[in-house]
Short mmCIF file of C-alpha atoms in Angstrom, two decimals:
data_model
loop_
_atom_site.label_atom_id
_atom_site.label_comp_id
_atom_site.label_asym_id
_atom_site.label_seq_id
_atom_site.Cartn_x
_atom_site.Cartn_y
_atom_site.Cartn_z
CA MET U 1 -0.24 0.08 -0.03
CA ASP U 2 1.13 3.56 -1.06
CA TYR U 3 -0.62 5.12 1.85
CA ALA U 4 -1.39 4.26 5.45
CA GLY U 5 -3.42 7.18 6.51
CA TYR U 6 -5.60 10.07 5.43
CA ILE U 7 -5.29 13.41 7.71
CA ASP U 8 -6.78 16.63 7.43
CA GLY U 9 -7.92 15.86 3.81
CA GLN U 10 -4.45 14.50 2.68
CA PHE U 11 -3.33 10.99 1.81
CA VAL U 12 -0.16 10.04 3.79
CA LYS U 13 2.82 7.43 4.07
CA GLY U 14 3.01 5.49 7.36
CA GLU U 15 6.22 6.58 9.50
CA GLY U 16 5.53 3.85 11.87
CA ALA U 17 6.08 0.17 12.08
CA ALA U 18 5.47 -2.26 9.23
CA PHE U 19 3.47 -4.78 9.67
CA VAL U 20 1.88 -7.76 7.17
CA VAL U 21 -1.75 -8.18 6.24
CA GLU U 22 -2.08 -12.02 5.89
CA ASN U 23 -4.54 -13.79 3.71
CA PRO U 24 -6.37 -16.01 6.45
CA SER U 25 -7.14 -18.67 3.63
CA ASP U 26 -3.57 -19.56 2.79
CA GLY U 27 -1.08 -17.66 5.03
CA SER U 28 -0.22 -15.63 1.97
CA THR U 29 0.75 -11.60 2.35
CA VAL U 30 -2.08 -9.42 1.18
CA ALA U 31 0.10 -6.16 1.77
CA THR U 32 3.12 -5.20 3.43
CA ILE U 33 2.12 -1.60 5.28
CA ALA U 34 4.00 1.05 7.04
CA GLY U 35 1.73 1.97 9.66
CA LEU U 36 1.54 5.53 10.92
CA SER U 37 3.41 6.36 14.02
CA PRO U 38 1.73 7.37 17.34
CA ASP U 39 2.79 11.37 16.51
CA GLN U 40 0.70 10.95 12.86
CA THR U 41 -2.42 9.37 14.86
CA GLY U 42 -2.07 12.80 17.09
CA GLN U 43 -1.81 14.75 14.00
CA ALA U 44 -5.25 13.13 12.66
CA VAL U 45 -6.82 13.84 15.87
CA ALA U 46 -5.31 17.45 15.90
CA ALA U 47 -6.93 17.87 12.28
CA ALA U 48 -10.23 16.41 13.71
CA ARG U 49 -10.31 18.91 16.73
CA ARG U 50 -9.46 21.68 14.39
CA ALA U 51 -12.22 20.89 11.85
CA PHE U 52 -14.71 20.70 14.59
CA ASP U 53 -14.07 23.59 16.05
CA LYS U 54 -13.85 25.58 13.08
CA GLY U 55 -17.49 25.12 13.21
CA ASP U 56 -18.15 24.88 9.60
CA TRP U 57 -19.26 21.16 9.63
CA SER U 58 -21.07 21.11 12.75
CA GLY U 59 -22.62 24.44 11.96
CA MET U 60 -23.83 23.45 8.84
CA ALA U 61 -27.36 23.26 8.07
CA ARG U 62 -28.52 19.96 8.47
CA ALA U 63 -30.18 19.36 5.06
CA GLU U 64 -27.01 20.63 3.56
CA ARG U 65 -24.77 18.12 5.41
CA THR U 66 -26.98 15.46 5.01
CA ALA U 67 -26.94 15.87 1.11
CA ILE U 68 -22.97 15.47 1.23
CA MET U 69 -23.40 12.51 3.03
CA ARG U 70 -25.77 10.94 0.64
CA ARG U 71 -23.00 11.95 -1.95
CA TYR U 72 -20.52 10.06 0.37
CA ALA U 73 -22.85 6.73 0.00
CA GLU U 74 -22.91 7.16 -3.69
CA ALA U 75 -19.16 6.84 -3.50
CA LEU U 76 -18.68 4.33 -1.30
CA ALA U 77 -21.09 2.13 -3.66
CA THR U 78 -18.51 2.70 -6.38
CA HIS U 79 -16.32 0.57 -4.84
CA ALA U 80 -18.60 -2.55 -3.96
CA GLY U 81 -16.23 -4.99 -6.18
CA ARG U 82 -13.29 -3.87 -4.48
CA LEU U 83 -14.76 -4.07 -1.28
CA LYS U 84 -15.91 -7.59 -1.95
CA GLU U 85 -12.56 -9.02 -3.26
CA LEU U 86 -10.87 -7.15 0.11
CA ALA U 87 -13.78 -9.29 2.37
CA VAL U 88 -12.13 -12.46 0.89
CA LEU U 89 -8.60 -11.19 0.97
CA GLU U 90 -8.37 -9.58 4.36
CA ALA U 91 -11.21 -11.25 6.15
CA GLY U 92 -11.01 -14.68 4.43
CA CYS U 93 -15.06 -14.39 4.46
CA PRO U 94 -15.98 -17.00 1.27
CA LEU U 95 -17.59 -15.85 -1.65
CA SER U 96 -20.50 -17.85 -1.17
CA SER U 97 -21.01 -17.00 2.23
CA SER U 98 -24.73 -15.40 3.45
CA VAL U 99 -22.62 -12.91 5.30
CA MET U 100 -20.82 -11.54 2.40
CA PHE U 101 -24.18 -9.56 2.04
CA ALA U 102 -23.24 -8.09 5.58
CA GLN U 103 -19.56 -7.74 4.15
CA VAL U 104 -20.87 -5.36 1.29
CA GLN U 105 -24.38 -5.12 0.05
CA THR U 106 -26.06 -4.43 3.44
CA PRO U 107 -23.57 -1.78 4.78
CA LEU U 108 -23.67 -0.01 1.03
CA ARG U 109 -27.67 -0.06 1.60
CA HIS U 110 -27.20 1.58 5.21
CA ALA U 111 -25.17 4.19 3.97
CA ALA U 112 -27.74 5.18 1.72
CA GLU U 113 -30.27 5.19 4.31
CA ILE U 114 -28.91 6.48 7.37
CA PRO U 115 -29.26 9.91 6.18
CA ASP U 116 -32.98 9.07 5.76
CA VAL U 117 -33.39 8.19 9.34
CA TYR U 118 -31.54 11.13 10.85
CA MET U 119 -33.65 13.50 8.84
CA SER U 120 -36.75 11.78 9.97
CA MET U 121 -35.83 12.79 13.87
CA PRO U 122 -36.20 16.37 15.16
CA GLU U 123 -33.21 18.73 15.77
CA ILE U 124 -35.23 19.81 18.73
CA GLU U 125 -37.90 18.70 21.27
CA ASP U 126 -40.13 20.78 23.53
CA ASN U 127 -39.60 19.74 27.23
CA PRO U 128 -43.33 19.26 28.66
CA LEU U 129 -43.24 21.42 31.30
CA PRO U 130 -46.35 21.87 33.24
CA MET U 131 -48.56 24.97 32.83
CA HIS U 132 -47.58 26.64 36.30
CA GLU U 133 -43.93 26.03 35.08
CA ARG U 134 -44.66 27.43 31.88
CA LEU U 135 -45.88 30.75 33.54
CA GLY U 136 -42.85 31.09 34.89
CA MET U 137 -41.87 32.38 38.65
CA ALA U 138 -42.52 36.04 38.20
CA GLY U 139 -45.28 35.47 35.50
CA MET U 140 -42.98 35.48 32.65
CA PRO U 141 -43.85 32.91 30.15
CA MET U 142 -41.27 30.30 29.87
CA GLN U 143 -40.34 27.75 27.15
CA SER U 144 -37.84 24.74 27.18
CA ILE U 145 -36.27 22.96 24.54
CA ARG U 146 -33.80 20.05 24.19
CA ARG U 147 -31.55 20.54 21.37
CA TYR U 148 -29.60 17.67 20.15
CA LEU U 149 -25.89 18.53 19.39
CA PRO U 150 -22.79 16.43 18.14
CA HIS U 151 -20.25 15.59 20.88
CA GLY U 152 -17.06 16.75 18.82
CA VAL U 153 -14.20 14.63 17.81
CA VAL U 154 -15.47 11.00 17.45
CA SER U 155 -12.85 8.25 17.55
CA ALA U 156 -14.08 5.10 15.56
CA ILE U 157 -12.53 1.89 16.10
CA ALA U 158 -13.48 -1.23 14.06
CA ALA U 159 -13.39 -4.80 14.10
CA TYR U 160 -11.62 -7.53 11.92
CA ASN U 161 -14.92 -9.94 10.97
CA VAL U 162 -17.10 -7.32 8.80
CA PRO U 163 -14.33 -4.35 8.62
CA LEU U 164 -16.80 -2.20 6.34
CA PHE U 165 -19.88 -2.47 8.01
CA THR U 166 -18.47 -2.13 11.94
CA ALA U 167 -16.53 0.85 10.50
CA LEU U 168 -19.82 2.35 8.95
CA TRP U 169 -22.13 1.86 11.61
CA LYS U 170 -19.87 4.67 13.26
CA VAL U 171 -18.70 6.78 10.69
CA ILE U 172 -21.93 7.64 8.90
CA PRO U 173 -24.01 8.41 11.76
CA ALA U 174 -21.01 10.38 13.34
CA LEU U 175 -20.66 12.66 10.05
CA VAL U 176 -24.22 13.24 9.77
CA THR U 177 -24.87 14.33 13.24
CA GLY U 178 -22.08 16.82 12.70
CA ASN U 179 -19.06 15.34 14.32
CA THR U 180 -15.37 14.68 12.89
CA VAL U 181 -13.70 11.59 12.88
CA VAL U 182 -10.86 9.52 13.32
CA LEU U 183 -11.23 6.20 12.15
CA ARG U 184 -8.87 3.18 13.05
CA PRO U 185 -9.46 -0.17 11.53
CA ASN U 186 -8.31 -3.27 13.10
CA PRO U 187 -4.97 -4.24 11.75
CA LEU U 188 -5.84 -7.75 10.87
CA THR U 189 -8.24 -6.08 8.16
CA PRO U 190 -7.07 -2.41 7.47
CA ILE U 191 -7.01 -2.16 3.98
CA SER U 192 -10.89 -1.25 2.93
CA ALA U 193 -10.77 1.51 5.36
CA MET U 194 -8.98 3.45 2.94
CA ILE U 195 -11.95 3.55 0.88
CA PHE U 196 -13.55 5.54 3.32
CA ALA U 197 -11.05 7.99 2.75
CA GLU U 198 -11.13 8.00 -1.04
CA ALA U 199 -15.09 8.46 -0.88
CA ALA U 200 -14.46 11.43 1.47
CA GLU U 201 -12.31 12.82 -1.59
CA THR U 202 -15.01 12.06 -4.08
CA ALA U 203 -18.08 13.37 -2.19
CA GLY U 204 -16.02 16.73 -1.11
CA LEU U 205 -15.73 16.37 2.49
CA PRO U 206 -13.95 19.43 4.01
CA PRO U 207 -10.26 18.21 5.32
CA GLY U 208 -10.22 16.89 8.48
CA VAL U 209 -14.09 16.17 8.83
CA LEU U 210 -12.64 12.30 8.19
CA ASN U 211 -9.20 11.17 8.91
CA VAL U 212 -8.22 7.29 8.73
CA VAL U 213 -5.37 5.85 10.65
CA ILE U 214 -3.83 2.73 9.99
CA GLU U 215 -1.37 1.11 12.43
CA GLY U 216 0.04 -2.40 13.44
CA GLY U 217 0.29 -1.91 16.84
CA LEU U 218 -1.97 -0.22 20.04
CA GLU U 219 -0.42 3.13 20.82
CA GLY U 220 -2.21 4.82 18.28
CA GLY U 221 -5.50 3.09 19.33
CA GLN U 222 -4.69 4.14 22.98
CA LEU U 223 -4.04 7.73 22.11
CA MET U 224 -7.30 7.91 20.25
CA SER U 225 -9.19 6.57 23.55
CA SER U 226 -7.29 8.50 25.99
CA ASP U 227 -6.66 12.19 24.45
CA PRO U 228 -8.42 14.98 25.93
CA ARG U 229 -9.12 16.34 22.14
CA VAL U 230 -11.24 13.18 21.80
CA ASP U 231 -15.04 13.93 22.78
CA MET U 232 -16.38 10.66 22.44
CA VAL U 233 -15.09 6.79 21.40
CA SER U 234 -17.25 4.03 19.42
CA PHE U 235 -15.64 0.46 19.58
CA THR U 236 -16.41 -2.80 18.18
CA GLY U 237 -14.54 -5.87 19.38
CA SER U 238 -13.83 -7.88 22.33
CA VAL U 239 -14.65 -7.38 25.51
CA GLY U 240 -10.80 -7.26 26.88
CA VAL U 241 -10.29 -4.40 24.45
CA GLY U 242 -13.65 -2.97 25.28
CA ILE U 243 -12.69 -2.80 29.11
CA ALA U 244 -9.38 -1.59 28.26
CA ILE U 245 -11.06 1.52 26.17
CA ALA U 246 -13.40 2.17 28.94
CA GLN U 247 -10.27 2.47 31.27
CA GLN U 248 -8.45 4.74 29.05
CA ALA U 249 -11.38 7.06 28.30
CA ALA U 250 -12.36 7.17 32.13
CA PRO U 251 -10.22 10.04 33.13
CA THR U 252 -11.65 12.38 30.72
CA LEU U 253 -15.17 10.87 30.90
CA LYS U 254 -15.93 10.18 27.26
CA PRO U 255 -19.17 8.78 26.27
CA LEU U 256 -18.70 5.34 24.91
CA VAL U 257 -20.61 3.07 22.47
CA LEU U 258 -19.00 -0.59 22.89
CA GLU U 259 -20.51 -3.64 20.74
CA LEU U 260 -18.72 -6.26 22.43
CA GLY U 261 -18.71 -10.26 22.43
CA GLY U 262 -22.11 -12.42 23.02
CA LYS U 263 -22.88 -15.95 23.83
CA SER U 264 -26.13 -15.98 21.99
CA ALA U 265 -28.96 -18.34 22.94
CA GLN U 266 -31.57 -19.91 20.54
CA ILE U 267 -34.33 -21.52 22.28
CA PHE U 268 -36.25 -24.01 19.95
CA LEU U 269 -39.98 -24.77 21.23
CA PRO U 270 -41.11 -28.29 21.26
CA ASP U 271 -42.89 -27.53 18.13
CA SER U 272 -40.03 -26.27 16.07
CA THR U 273 -37.26 -28.61 17.10
CA ASP U 274 -36.81 -29.80 13.49
CA LYS U 275 -35.58 -26.71 12.51
CA ALA U 276 -32.68 -26.72 15.10
CA PRO U 277 -30.24 -28.86 12.91
CA MET U 278 -30.29 -26.44 9.90
CA HIS U 279 -29.57 -23.57 12.25
CA ALA U 280 -26.57 -25.47 13.57
CA ARG U 281 -25.49 -25.68 10.16
CA VAL U 282 -26.01 -21.58 9.74
CA ILE U 283 -23.61 -20.85 12.48
CA CYS U 284 -20.78 -22.74 10.83
CA VAL U 285 -21.28 -21.53 7.48
CA SER U 286 -21.89 -18.03 8.54
CA HIS U 287 -18.25 -16.75 8.11
CA ALA U 288 -16.63 -19.45 9.87
CA GLY U 289 -18.71 -18.69 13.21
CA GLN U 290 -17.24 -15.03 13.38
CA GLY U 291 -19.88 -13.30 14.32
CA CYS U 292 -20.87 -12.12 17.74
CA ALA U 293 -24.88 -12.18 17.48
CA LEU U 294 -24.60 -15.55 16.08
CA GLY U 295 -26.61 -18.07 18.22
CA THR U 296 -24.08 -20.55 19.17
CA ARG U 297 -26.05 -21.99 22.15
CA ILE U 298 -29.21 -23.80 20.88
CA PHE U 299 -31.48 -25.13 23.30
CA VAL U 300 -33.79 -27.93 22.52
CA PRO U 301 -36.03 -30.10 24.81
CA GLU U 302 -34.22 -32.96 26.47
CA GLU U 303 -36.12 -35.66 24.52
CA SER U 304 -35.32 -34.26 21.00
CA LYS U 305 -31.73 -33.71 21.72
CA ALA U 306 -30.29 -36.94 20.34
CA GLU U 307 -32.44 -36.48 17.12
CA VAL U 308 -31.33 -33.02 16.57
CA LEU U 309 -27.64 -33.90 17.22
CA ALA U 310 -27.82 -36.65 14.71
CA LYS U 311 -29.34 -34.54 12.20
CA ALA U 312 -26.84 -31.45 12.85
CA LYS U 313 -24.10 -34.03 12.75
CA SER U 314 -25.24 -34.98 8.88
CA LEU U 315 -25.50 -31.67 8.12
CA LEU U 316 -22.02 -30.20 9.65
CA ALA U 317 -20.17 -33.34 7.88
CA ALA U 318 -21.66 -32.08 4.27
CA ILE U 319 -20.06 -28.97 4.76
CA ARG U 320 -17.18 -28.20 2.30
CA ILE U 321 -14.30 -26.41 3.79
CA GLY U 322 -11.92 -24.31 1.89
CA PRO U 323 -10.23 -21.07 0.71
CA ALA U 324 -12.56 -17.96 0.64
CA ASN U 325 -12.17 -17.41 -2.94
CA ASP U 326 -13.48 -20.89 -4.20
CA PRO U 327 -17.18 -20.38 -4.64
CA ALA U 328 -17.84 -23.80 -3.56
CA THR U 329 -16.53 -23.06 -0.04
CA GLU U 330 -18.92 -23.47 2.63
CA THR U 331 -16.70 -22.85 5.81
CA GLY U 332 -13.95 -20.78 5.19
CA PRO U 333 -10.82 -19.89 7.34
CA VAL U 334 -10.63 -18.28 10.96
CA ILE U 335 -8.62 -14.97 10.88
CA ASN U 336 -5.32 -16.30 12.06
CA GLU U 337 -3.16 -18.84 14.08
CA THR U 338 -4.56 -17.33 17.36
CA ALA U 339 -8.05 -17.72 16.72
CA VAL U 340 -7.66 -21.51 15.57
CA ALA U 341 -5.75 -22.05 18.92
CA ARG U 342 -8.84 -20.49 20.90
CA CYS U 343 -10.94 -23.24 19.27
CA GLU U 344 -8.55 -25.80 20.33
CA ARG U 345 -8.53 -24.44 23.91
CA ILE U 346 -12.36 -24.02 24.21
CA VAL U 347 -13.40 -27.55 22.87
CA ALA U 348 -10.61 -29.23 24.81
CA ASP U 349 -11.98 -27.12 28.14
CA ALA U 350 -15.46 -28.28 26.91
CA VAL U 351 -14.65 -31.91 26.85
CA ALA U 352 -12.80 -31.82 29.96
CA ALA U 353 -16.19 -30.51 31.86
CA GLY U 354 -18.11 -33.31 30.29
CA ALA U 355 -19.12 -32.24 26.75
CA THR U 356 -18.81 -34.83 23.77
CA VAL U 357 -17.48 -33.85 20.20
CA VAL U 358 -20.43 -35.12 17.79
CA HIS U 359 -18.71 -33.84 14.81
CA GLY U 360 -15.05 -31.81 14.09
CA GLY U 361 -13.26 -30.56 17.06
CA LYS U 362 -10.16 -30.11 15.74
CA ARG U 363 -7.95 -27.70 13.19
CA TRP U 364 -8.19 -28.53 9.36
CA THR U 365 -4.83 -28.82 7.77
CA ASP U 366 -5.45 -29.49 4.16
CA ILE U 367 -4.38 -25.83 2.93
CA PRO U 368 -1.00 -25.32 4.10
CA GLY U 369 -0.66 -21.86 5.75
CA GLY U 370 -4.31 -21.41 6.11
CA HIS U 371 -6.18 -21.09 9.40
CA TYR U 372 -9.03 -23.39 9.46
CA PHE U 373 -10.88 -25.11 12.31
CA GLU U 374 -13.58 -27.83 11.46
CA PRO U 375 -17.31 -27.11 11.52
CA THR U 376 -17.80 -28.28 15.20
CA LEU U 377 -21.01 -29.99 16.88
CA LEU U 378 -20.79 -30.30 21.05
CA ASP U 379 -23.26 -32.11 22.85
CA LEU U 380 -22.98 -30.43 26.17
CA PRO U 381 -24.43 -31.67 29.47
CA ASP U 382 -25.47 -28.51 31.13
CA ASN U 383 -25.12 -24.42 30.48
CA ALA U 384 -22.45 -24.25 33.01
CA ASN U 385 -19.98 -25.83 30.57
CA PRO U 386 -17.26 -23.52 29.25
CA ALA U 387 -18.39 -23.88 25.64
CA ALA U 388 -21.57 -22.50 26.87
CA GLN U 389 -19.82 -19.67 28.78
CA GLU U 390 -17.25 -18.47 26.52
CA GLU U 391 -17.44 -16.64 23.28
CA VAL U 392 -15.54 -18.84 20.77
CA PHE U 393 -15.82 -16.80 17.45
CA GLY U 394 -15.12 -19.85 15.51
CA PRO U 395 -17.49 -22.62 13.95
CA VAL U 396 -18.27 -24.28 16.92
CA VAL U 397 -21.97 -24.57 18.36
CA SER U 398 -23.40 -26.37 21.13
CA VAL U 399 -26.50 -28.25 22.01
CA ILE U 400 -27.98 -28.22 25.45
CA GLY U 401 -30.95 -30.13 26.51
CA TYR U 402 -33.88 -28.40 28.30
CA ARG U 403 -36.60 -29.61 30.74
CA ASP U 404 -39.50 -26.97 30.28
CA LEU U 405 -39.51 -23.25 28.85
CA ASP U 406 -38.70 -21.96 32.20
CA HIS U 407 -35.55 -24.13 32.20
CA ALA U 408 -34.66 -22.96 28.77
CA ILE U 409 -35.03 -19.27 29.65
CA ALA U 410 -33.09 -19.83 32.98
CA MET U 411 -30.05 -21.13 30.97
CA ALA U 412 -30.46 -18.65 28.18
CA ASN U 413 -30.33 -15.84 30.79
CA ASP U 414 -27.20 -17.79 32.43
CA SER U 415 -24.62 -15.47 30.82
CA LYS U 416 -22.25 -12.54 31.21
CA PHE U 417 -23.14 -11.61 27.87
CA GLY U 418 -26.32 -10.05 26.37
CA LEU U 419 -26.38 -9.11 22.90
CA SER U 420 -28.70 -11.13 20.82
CA GLY U 421 -31.18 -14.03 21.30
CA TRP U 422 -33.58 -16.21 19.26
CA VAL U 423 -36.76 -18.02 19.83
CA HIS U 424 -38.12 -20.15 17.13
CA GLY U 425 -41.86 -21.43 17.64
CA ALA U 426 -44.68 -22.35 15.53
CA ASP U 427 -46.88 -20.82 18.30
CA LYS U 428 -46.01 -17.25 17.92
CA ARG U 429 -47.76 -16.04 21.14
CA VAL U 430 -45.75 -18.54 23.15
CA ALA U 431 -42.46 -17.74 21.20
CA VAL U 432 -43.05 -14.10 22.13
CA ARG U 433 -43.66 -14.66 25.62
CA VAL U 434 -40.30 -16.73 26.01
CA GLY U 435 -38.57 -13.63 23.74
CA GLU U 436 -39.80 -11.52 26.17
CA ALA U 437 -38.25 -13.36 29.09
CA MET U 438 -34.75 -13.28 27.60
CA ARG U 439 -32.47 -10.92 28.90
CA SER U 440 -30.65 -9.45 25.66
CA GLY U 441 -30.38 -6.30 23.76
CA SER U 442 -32.38 -7.76 20.98
CA ILE U 443 -34.36 -10.52 20.67
CA ASN U 444 -35.04 -12.25 17.33
CA VAL U 445 -38.68 -14.42 17.04
CA ASN U 446 -38.76 -16.89 14.17
CA ASN U 447 -36.71 -14.17 12.41
CA GLY U 448 -34.04 -11.59 12.58
CA VAL U 449 -33.57 -8.02 10.93
CA THR U 450 -30.40 -6.26 10.03
CA SER U 451 -32.15 -2.46 9.36
CA ALA U 452 -30.78 1.12 9.26
CA TRP U 453 -33.90 1.71 11.03
CA ALA U 454 -33.38 -0.58 14.00
CA SER U 455 -30.96 -0.30 16.37
CA MET U 456 -28.89 -3.31 17.96
CA GLY U 457 -26.67 -3.16 21.29
CA GLY U 458 -25.73 -5.44 24.27
CA ILE U 459 -25.90 -5.37 28.04
CA LYS U 460 -23.76 -7.02 30.58
CA LEU U 461 -20.27 -7.97 28.97
CA SER U 462 -21.84 -7.69 25.39
CA GLY U 463 -21.20 -3.63 25.88
CA GLN U 464 -23.19 -0.45 26.10
CA GLY U 465 -25.16 2.09 23.77
CA ARG U 466 -26.80 1.28 20.72
CA GLU U 467 -25.93 1.18 16.84
CA ARG U 468 -28.22 1.64 14.04
CA GLY U 469 -31.64 2.99 14.13
CA PRO U 470 -32.74 6.34 15.80
CA GLU U 471 -30.85 5.16 19.35
CA GLY U 472 -27.83 4.80 16.98
CA ILE U 473 -27.78 8.41 15.93
CA ARG U 474 -28.73 9.89 19.03
CA ALA U 475 -25.24 7.99 20.60
CA PHE U 476 -23.71 10.50 18.55
CA GLN U 477 -25.38 13.45 19.94
CA GLN U 478 -25.59 14.95 23.29
CA VAL U 479 -28.56 16.87 24.92
CA SER U 480 -28.43 20.12 25.85
CA VAL U 481 -31.80 21.94 27.37
CA LEU U 482 -32.29 25.61 26.52
CA ASN U 483 -34.50 27.50 28.54
CA PHE U 484 -35.80 31.17 27.87
CA SER U 485 -38.71 33.47 28.54
#
């Protein structure tokens, strides 16, 4: 790569340590990048600060700013082919995977729709003062309104599994609401981030409004979380890093949006257990299980468990493993060797705690240099098993039996995570009641939705704040109350 950053409207070469972006399918080198130095990241923060404090972007009429962001979305869409290519090369997402929609088509659609959501929301709202307060202490009529204003400089730190989508959830809402942004992609999948910069050039964003920093280490990211010139941090990634970011942001009390890990439950009602085997397969072919909201804990009636496991085993055994660029591949690689080792460790811990490996359970080595783990089906004796409590982020699915629906709900809620939950049932009234009893940021009954109009976010260790939807836009705004007579 010729450039590793975009600062104050200029593409810049990195002055920091070089690092390699690896193709997870075969270990080959996608790119060698000279990353930005911490000083250059500081320059990006300074550029964003100047651009915000100047007031031209934040003070622009929102219809005008939204028009620019519509052009920005159009500019991103012209790179759809390149973004798909990079999802294969950087992230190892198979061409045939349903997650490819989340890699390219869905985020590009959301980029075009987020301005519509924003324009549907009021800039100001009346505070409902009672009549005696509206008359005022001295008989002078009073009014009170809420204004929604940008925070200022936003640090946007994206994840590796769906790099475009997790960056876009931050960049577009932050910009359309008048903030300025410093975007840092995950160093495992950084190349697509420069397309955000190219789109900024095409759409005519003012210098400093959007800045991109690529680095192989941690110093720049730590600066983006701790620098007093940064007003807000939005991060998608692991729980451990999310906690570190919260600690770094704490001295300056920066508001945070953290979309972290998950261990989502899928409860199958007795009238729908026949659907469970296919959902087990879906997890393994959905980008090799590298999705934080995937329902990797499958709960079925105890008396149906053996049949579900047998049918799921048959489906998983037929999955074709291979490189992401092969259209016949169904399960591709995980991101790197660390991810393979994590899968191995958690499966071993699960077995030590009483689980049975029904299918898979080990690394797949047919392609030298690649990072593969077999689609794996575990029969868990209970929800306390490590495989039911730890996020694997790999193609590993667990089946757990329940005595009755109260037992299923209790186990589903027995988790330190709370990002997403699923209920499958022909009796929709019962299914909805079960969903209402689950503790999770999102609940999906018989189907799910990924919409620019509907928010997503976690509770407990799955994070805080919301992304997408009106709440995801308001997250990038602060409330100012104006009282006047």
